[in-house]
Short mmCIF file of C-alpha atoms in Angstrom, two decimals:
data_model
loop_
_atom_site.label_atom_id
_atom_site.label_comp_id
_atom_site.label_asym_id
_atom_site.label_seq_id
_atom_site.Cartn_x
_atom_site.Cartn_y
_atom_site.Cartn_z
CA MET A 35 86.45 12.54 123.20
CA THR A 36 83.04 12.88 122.01
CA THR A 37 80.62 10.20 122.72
CA ARG A 38 77.46 9.64 120.05
CA ARG A 39 74.63 7.37 121.13
CA VAL A 40 71.54 6.22 119.45
CA ILE A 41 68.44 5.43 121.52
CA SER A 42 65.55 3.65 119.85
CA SER A 43 62.14 3.47 121.65
CA GLN A 44 58.66 2.22 120.86
CA ASP A 45 55.48 4.23 121.22
CA PRO A 46 53.35 2.30 123.75
CA LYS A 47 50.37 2.86 121.52
CA GLY A 48 51.80 0.97 118.53
CA GLN A 49 52.97 3.96 116.35
CA GLU A 50 56.23 3.74 114.57
CA GLY A 51 59.19 4.60 116.86
CA SER A 52 61.36 7.72 116.36
CA LYS A 53 65.08 7.86 116.38
CA ARG A 54 67.05 10.26 118.43
CA SER A 55 70.70 11.02 118.06
CA VAL A 56 72.72 12.89 120.47
CA LYS A 57 75.88 14.86 119.10
CA SER A 58 78.29 16.61 121.00
CA GLY A 59 76.65 16.12 124.18
CA GLY A 60 73.26 17.41 122.60
CA LEU A 61 70.08 15.50 121.65
CA ILE A 62 68.78 15.92 118.11
CA SER A 63 65.00 14.53 117.41
CA ARG A 64 63.85 14.12 114.01
CA ARG A 65 60.36 14.07 115.28
CA GLY A 66 61.03 17.55 116.25
CA LYS A 67 61.51 18.81 112.78
CA SER A 68 57.62 18.13 112.35
CA LYS A 69 56.93 20.35 115.22
CA GLY A 70 54.84 23.51 114.56
CA LYS A 71 53.40 22.37 111.14
CA THR A 72 49.72 23.39 110.77
CA PRO A 73 46.99 20.82 109.14
CA ALA A 74 47.17 23.08 106.05
CA ASP A 75 50.94 22.29 105.62
CA VAL A 76 50.01 18.56 105.87
CA ASP A 77 47.33 18.76 103.26
CA LYS A 78 49.72 20.60 100.98
CA SER A 79 52.33 18.10 101.46
CA SER A 80 49.78 15.45 100.81
CA ALA A 81 48.78 17.04 97.80
CA ARG A 82 52.11 17.01 96.37
CA THR A 83 52.70 13.62 97.09
CA ILE A 84 49.23 12.60 95.41
CA SER A 85 50.51 14.81 92.36
CA SER A 86 53.74 12.99 92.20
CA THR A 87 52.06 9.55 92.35
CA LYS A 88 49.56 10.63 89.73
CA LYS A 89 52.33 11.12 87.15
CA SER A 90 52.71 7.60 86.33
CA LYS A 91 53.71 6.22 82.93
CA THR A 92 49.88 5.95 82.00
CA ASP A 93 48.97 9.31 83.47
CA ASP A 94 45.69 7.60 84.68
CA PHE A 95 46.81 5.22 87.38
CA VAL A 96 46.89 6.16 90.89
CA ASP A 97 48.39 3.79 93.36
CA ALA A 98 46.46 4.00 96.48
CA ARG A 99 49.33 2.49 98.39
CA ASN A 100 51.37 5.49 97.84
CA MET A 101 48.70 7.89 99.19
CA PRO A 102 49.25 9.39 102.62
CA SER A 103 47.69 8.05 105.36
CA ASN A 104 46.88 11.32 107.10
CA GLN A 105 44.50 12.59 104.10
CA ALA A 106 40.81 11.78 104.54
CA VAL A 107 39.04 9.79 101.84
CA SER A 108 36.67 12.63 101.24
CA ASN A 109 39.62 15.03 100.62
CA ARG A 110 41.09 12.50 98.35
CA ILE A 111 37.72 12.03 96.34
CA GLY A 112 37.49 15.95 95.83
CA ALA A 113 41.11 16.33 94.59
CA ASP A 114 40.54 13.50 92.28
CA GLN A 115 37.40 15.01 91.02
CA ASP A 116 39.04 18.48 90.57
CA GLN A 117 41.76 16.79 88.19
CA GLN A 118 39.95 14.05 86.28
CA GLY A 119 36.22 14.20 86.90
CA MET A 120 34.04 11.83 88.74
CA GLY A 121 36.00 9.15 90.61
CA VAL A 122 35.26 5.53 91.51
CA PHE A 123 33.66 6.60 94.68
CA VAL A 124 30.63 8.21 93.09
CA ARG A 125 27.57 6.07 92.40
CA PRO A 126 26.61 6.04 88.61
CA LYS A 127 22.88 7.05 87.71
CA VAL A 128 20.53 4.33 86.97
CA ILE A 129 18.28 4.92 84.03
CA ASP A 130 14.72 3.35 83.74
CA PHE A 131 14.66 2.60 80.08
CA GLN A 132 10.85 1.53 80.11
CA ALA A 133 10.14 4.93 81.65
CA ARG A 134 12.14 6.80 79.05
CA VAL A 135 10.31 4.83 76.25
CA GLN A 136 7.08 5.73 77.77
CA GLU A 137 7.97 9.49 78.11
CA LYS A 138 9.17 9.57 74.53
CA LYS A 139 5.73 7.95 73.34
CA SER A 140 3.96 10.71 75.46
CA VAL A 141 6.09 13.33 73.83
CA ASN A 142 5.17 12.08 70.31
CA ARG A 143 1.36 12.16 71.13
CA ARG A 144 1.45 15.46 72.23
CA VAL A 145 3.29 16.45 69.07
CA ILE A 146 0.78 14.64 66.90
CA LEU A 147 -2.15 16.22 68.59
CA ILE A 148 -0.78 19.54 68.21
CA ARG A 149 0.08 19.26 64.55
CA THR A 150 -3.26 17.69 63.88
CA GLY A 151 -5.07 20.60 65.76
CA ILE A 152 -3.03 22.96 63.65
CA SER A 153 -3.88 21.31 60.31
CA VAL A 154 -7.59 21.23 61.09
CA LEU A 155 -7.45 24.89 62.06
CA VAL A 156 -5.72 26.02 58.84
CA LEU A 157 -8.27 23.96 56.68
CA ALA A 158 -11.07 25.39 58.53
CA LEU A 159 -9.63 29.06 57.99
CA VAL A 160 -9.26 28.08 54.19
CA ALA A 161 -12.73 26.52 53.78
CA ALA A 162 -14.17 29.56 55.62
CA LEU A 163 -12.07 32.04 53.28
CA VAL A 164 -13.15 30.32 49.84
CA TRP A 165 -16.93 30.43 51.17
CA LEU A 166 -16.60 34.12 52.04
CA LEU A 167 -14.90 35.04 48.78
CA PHE A 168 -16.62 32.50 45.97
CA ILE A 169 -20.02 31.44 47.55
CA SER A 170 -21.11 33.85 50.17
CA PRO A 171 -23.33 37.00 48.92
CA VAL A 172 -20.45 39.36 50.04
CA PHE A 173 -19.05 39.81 46.54
CA ARG A 174 -22.00 38.44 44.47
CA LEU A 175 -23.01 40.22 41.28
CA HIS A 176 -26.49 42.11 41.50
CA ALA A 177 -28.33 42.79 38.22
CA GLU A 178 -29.26 46.13 39.20
CA ASP A 179 -25.69 47.16 39.76
CA ILE A 180 -24.65 46.62 36.06
CA GLU A 181 -23.93 49.72 34.07
CA VAL A 182 -23.95 49.54 30.35
CA SER A 183 -22.93 52.51 27.92
CA GLY A 184 -21.87 53.07 24.47
CA GLY A 185 -25.08 51.92 22.50
CA ASN A 186 -26.54 53.62 19.51
CA ALA A 187 -29.77 53.11 17.22
CA TRP A 188 -28.09 49.96 15.80
CA VAL A 189 -26.68 48.09 18.76
CA ASN A 190 -28.54 49.23 22.05
CA ASN A 191 -27.36 49.00 25.61
CA GLU A 192 -30.13 46.46 26.53
CA ARG A 193 -28.84 43.93 24.12
CA VAL A 194 -25.16 44.03 25.81
CA GLU A 195 -26.55 44.06 29.28
CA THR A 196 -28.45 40.82 28.55
CA ILE A 197 -24.97 39.10 27.82
CA VAL A 198 -23.74 40.34 31.01
CA LYS A 199 -26.63 39.20 33.03
CA GLY A 200 -26.00 35.77 31.65
CA GLN A 201 -23.28 35.63 34.23
CA GLY A 202 -26.09 35.00 36.72
CA ASP A 203 -25.68 35.53 40.67
CA ARG A 204 -22.04 34.61 40.74
CA SER A 205 -19.10 36.15 42.77
CA LEU A 206 -17.25 38.88 40.96
CA LEU A 207 -13.99 36.87 41.71
CA LEU A 208 -15.24 34.17 39.70
CA ILE A 209 -16.43 36.28 36.55
CA SER A 210 -13.87 36.99 33.67
CA THR A 211 -13.97 40.25 32.33
CA GLY A 212 -12.08 38.95 29.41
CA ALA A 213 -14.58 36.44 28.37
CA ILE A 214 -17.27 39.10 28.66
CA GLU A 215 -15.37 41.41 26.60
CA ARG A 216 -14.91 39.05 23.94
CA ASP A 217 -18.63 37.94 23.91
CA ILE A 218 -19.61 41.67 23.52
CA GLY A 219 -16.96 42.18 20.80
CA GLY A 220 -18.51 39.53 19.01
CA MET A 221 -21.77 41.07 18.67
CA ALA A 222 -22.65 42.44 15.32
CA GLY A 223 -21.99 45.95 15.19
CA VAL A 224 -19.49 46.17 18.04
CA THR A 225 -16.01 47.11 17.55
CA ASP A 226 -14.54 46.72 21.17
CA ALA A 227 -15.76 46.53 24.70
CA GLN A 228 -14.26 47.21 28.16
CA VAL A 229 -15.72 45.58 31.32
CA HIS A 230 -14.54 46.57 34.87
CA LYS A 231 -15.54 45.04 38.12
CA HIS A 232 -17.27 47.65 40.75
CA PHE A 233 -17.03 45.99 43.85
CA PRO A 234 -18.78 44.69 45.99
CA HIS A 235 -21.62 43.72 43.69
CA GLY A 236 -21.62 45.61 40.20
CA LEU A 237 -20.12 45.79 36.72
CA ARG A 238 -19.48 48.71 34.32
CA VAL A 239 -19.33 48.05 30.65
CA THR A 240 -18.42 50.24 27.75
CA PHE A 241 -18.41 49.48 24.20
CA ASN A 242 -18.25 51.12 20.76
CA ALA A 243 -21.14 50.57 18.38
CA GLN A 244 -20.60 51.15 14.78
CA GLU A 245 -23.08 52.38 12.29
CA PRO A 246 -23.99 49.80 9.60
CA THR A 247 -21.57 49.32 6.82
CA ALA A 248 -24.26 48.71 4.38
CA ILE A 249 -27.94 47.96 3.88
CA LEU A 250 -28.64 44.73 1.90
CA LYS A 251 -31.94 44.96 -0.30
CA ASP A 252 -33.25 41.75 -1.72
CA SER A 253 -35.58 41.25 -4.55
CA ASN A 254 -38.57 41.78 -2.21
CA ASP A 255 -37.47 45.18 -1.23
CA THR A 256 -36.63 43.71 2.26
CA MET A 257 -33.69 45.97 3.88
CA THR A 258 -31.50 44.82 6.44
CA ALA A 259 -28.64 46.52 8.04
CA VAL A 260 -25.25 44.67 8.24
CA ASP A 261 -22.02 45.27 9.63
CA ARG A 262 -18.53 45.28 7.79
CA GLU A 263 -18.29 41.37 8.33
CA GLY A 264 -22.00 41.02 6.97
CA ARG A 265 -23.51 40.15 10.25
CA VAL A 266 -27.07 41.38 10.65
CA LEU A 267 -27.73 44.34 12.87
CA ASN A 268 -31.51 44.58 12.41
CA THR A 269 -34.21 45.30 9.60
CA VAL A 270 -35.22 48.59 8.31
CA ASP A 271 -38.28 50.09 6.67
CA LYS A 272 -36.70 52.35 4.59
CA PRO A 273 -33.34 53.48 3.29
CA VAL A 274 -31.04 55.20 5.86
CA ASN A 275 -29.09 58.25 5.16
CA ASP A 276 -25.40 57.80 4.57
CA ILE A 277 -25.92 54.12 4.40
CA PRO A 278 -25.19 52.50 1.31
CA ILE A 279 -27.48 50.06 -0.26
CA ILE A 280 -26.23 46.62 -1.94
CA GLN A 281 -28.73 44.85 -4.08
CA VAL A 282 -28.72 41.16 -3.58
CA SER A 283 -31.10 38.16 -4.70
CA ASN A 284 -31.83 37.30 -1.17
CA LEU A 285 -30.38 37.97 2.34
CA GLU A 286 -28.67 34.61 2.96
CA HIS A 287 -26.94 34.37 -0.18
CA GLY A 288 -26.02 38.20 0.06
CA LYS A 289 -24.26 37.44 3.47
CA SER A 290 -22.21 34.60 2.35
CA ASP A 291 -21.64 35.94 -1.48
CA LEU A 292 -17.94 36.51 -2.07
CA VAL A 293 -18.80 39.71 -3.87
CA VAL A 294 -20.81 41.15 -1.19
CA LYS A 295 -18.02 40.32 1.31
CA GLN A 296 -15.36 42.53 -0.74
CA THR A 297 -17.70 45.15 -1.12
CA LEU A 298 -18.43 45.45 2.63
CA ARG A 299 -14.54 45.36 3.09
CA ILE A 300 -13.93 48.23 0.63
CA LEU A 301 -16.93 50.17 2.43
CA SER A 302 -15.46 49.72 5.83
CA ALA A 303 -12.21 50.92 4.76
CA MET A 304 -13.36 54.12 3.48
CA PRO A 305 -13.07 57.46 5.43
CA GLU A 306 -16.54 58.08 7.15
CA THR A 307 -17.03 61.34 5.01
CA MET A 308 -16.38 59.16 1.83
CA ARG A 309 -18.68 56.30 2.99
CA HIS A 310 -21.56 58.71 3.92
CA SER A 311 -21.44 60.10 0.52
CA VAL A 312 -21.83 56.64 -1.42
CA THR A 313 -25.22 56.56 -3.00
CA LYS A 314 -25.04 53.43 -5.05
CA VAL A 315 -22.85 50.25 -5.07
CA THR A 316 -22.65 47.81 -8.08
CA ALA A 317 -20.62 44.75 -8.80
CA ASP A 318 -21.15 42.33 -11.57
CA THR A 319 -18.25 40.45 -10.34
CA GLN A 320 -15.63 40.53 -7.55
CA ASP A 321 -13.28 42.44 -9.74
CA SER A 322 -15.49 44.94 -10.83
CA ILE A 323 -16.88 46.67 -7.47
CA THR A 324 -17.91 50.17 -8.16
CA THR A 325 -19.32 53.00 -6.02
CA GLU A 326 -21.07 56.32 -6.82
CA LEU A 327 -20.67 59.21 -4.68
CA ASN A 328 -23.27 62.04 -4.37
CA ASN A 329 -25.61 60.47 -6.81
CA GLY A 330 -23.00 60.06 -9.49
CA GLU A 331 -20.84 63.09 -9.35
CA ARG A 332 -18.17 60.61 -8.79
CA VAL A 333 -17.76 57.26 -9.84
CA ILE A 334 -15.00 54.97 -8.51
CA VAL A 335 -14.13 51.52 -10.00
CA TRP A 336 -12.31 49.61 -7.25
CA GLY A 337 -11.90 46.39 -8.94
CA ASP A 338 -11.48 43.94 -6.06
CA SER A 339 -10.62 44.59 -2.37
CA SER A 340 -6.89 44.11 -2.75
CA ASP A 341 -4.23 46.90 -2.10
CA LEU A 342 -6.88 48.87 -0.22
CA LYS A 343 -4.52 51.46 1.45
CA LEU A 344 -2.96 52.20 -1.79
CA LYS A 345 -6.27 52.55 -3.61
CA LEU A 346 -7.58 55.07 -1.03
CA ALA A 347 -4.47 57.01 -1.23
CA VAL A 348 -4.65 57.35 -5.12
CA VAL A 349 -8.39 58.17 -5.00
CA ASP A 350 -8.09 60.73 -2.21
CA LYS A 351 -5.21 62.52 -4.16
CA ILE A 352 -6.91 62.48 -7.51
CA ILE A 353 -10.65 63.46 -6.62
CA ASN A 354 -9.38 66.36 -4.52
CA ASP A 355 -7.11 67.95 -6.84
CA PRO A 356 -8.96 69.61 -9.87
CA SER A 357 -5.99 69.73 -11.92
CA LYS A 358 -5.83 65.96 -11.87
CA ILE A 359 -9.70 65.01 -11.88
CA GLY A 360 -10.67 68.11 -14.41
CA ASP A 361 -14.20 67.75 -15.52
CA LYS A 362 -14.10 63.98 -15.55
CA HIS A 363 -16.20 62.20 -13.01
CA GLN A 364 -14.99 58.58 -13.36
CA LEU A 365 -11.84 57.23 -11.64
CA ASP A 366 -10.55 53.59 -12.14
CA VAL A 367 -8.10 52.25 -9.38
CA SER A 368 -8.41 48.52 -10.14
CA ALA A 369 -4.70 49.15 -10.88
CA PRO A 370 -3.75 51.60 -8.45
CA LEU A 371 -0.20 52.19 -10.04
CA ARG A 372 -1.59 53.17 -13.40
CA PRO A 373 -5.01 54.86 -12.35
CA ILE A 374 -7.30 55.82 -15.19
CA VAL A 375 -9.45 59.08 -15.14
CA ARG A 376 -12.48 59.06 -17.55
#
């Protein structure tokens, strides 16, 4: 017959007693089941216990009562931090808000100082550049560096140079070449002008000067050369070859007279060879302008200055074709579509 006996004993240091059991004459100790376990095995077992306790319904709460007593507090803190960040055992950082405000103000002051310094530097650079380009003598126009060409006996270079020198000692960057070209082109006897800047101190001016379109001779035999618009070029002492003469009562009246203006328009539209062959111009009215070529060899009645291109084409075709002009010497093109040869 087999006898089983259970003996319970108390550890003299107050620890929990262990149960022993004897079966079939042998003694089985439950405490002996833990023999041979290392501290690592105990830590793993504790970690499994923590993991199991953490899996609560809220997934956040950990019951400290269920934590094994054989795991160090430091180990528990590390495990918790690995799983969910900083634990309750970490002391929070204390922020001094007043110091933070002072630090922010200091940073803002430095930023303002830096930006102000940059702005002042930029303004200084811009002012220096403006002074260098527009005020300093670096690009200032020098009168001795002005070059003018294209003049003739009626419009000399000195007159044009006087206009250019009117710009004064200014920087070339402030001088408008277009304005100078308009001023020169507005002179009597000038058809067009080109102005180019020659850095750092000069200007180059070229213009086209025309010959007088006619000479106005008044009742006092004073002769004044005028351009195609009736602007005065200069006075002459005697007739000039190849320049037609228009008789007027006085110079001022002649420049504003409608008949004279129409006559000047006809003369300026003529080819140069034809205009040089004009020896006399008469005009009783603005519809009876007449020119004599080569001392009366040909007499052309233009009428007024309308349809000039057509009239010039008809005149050129007839007077240069002997079969049409024959021995006649007068051609009336006041009605250009029905020219009359006499």
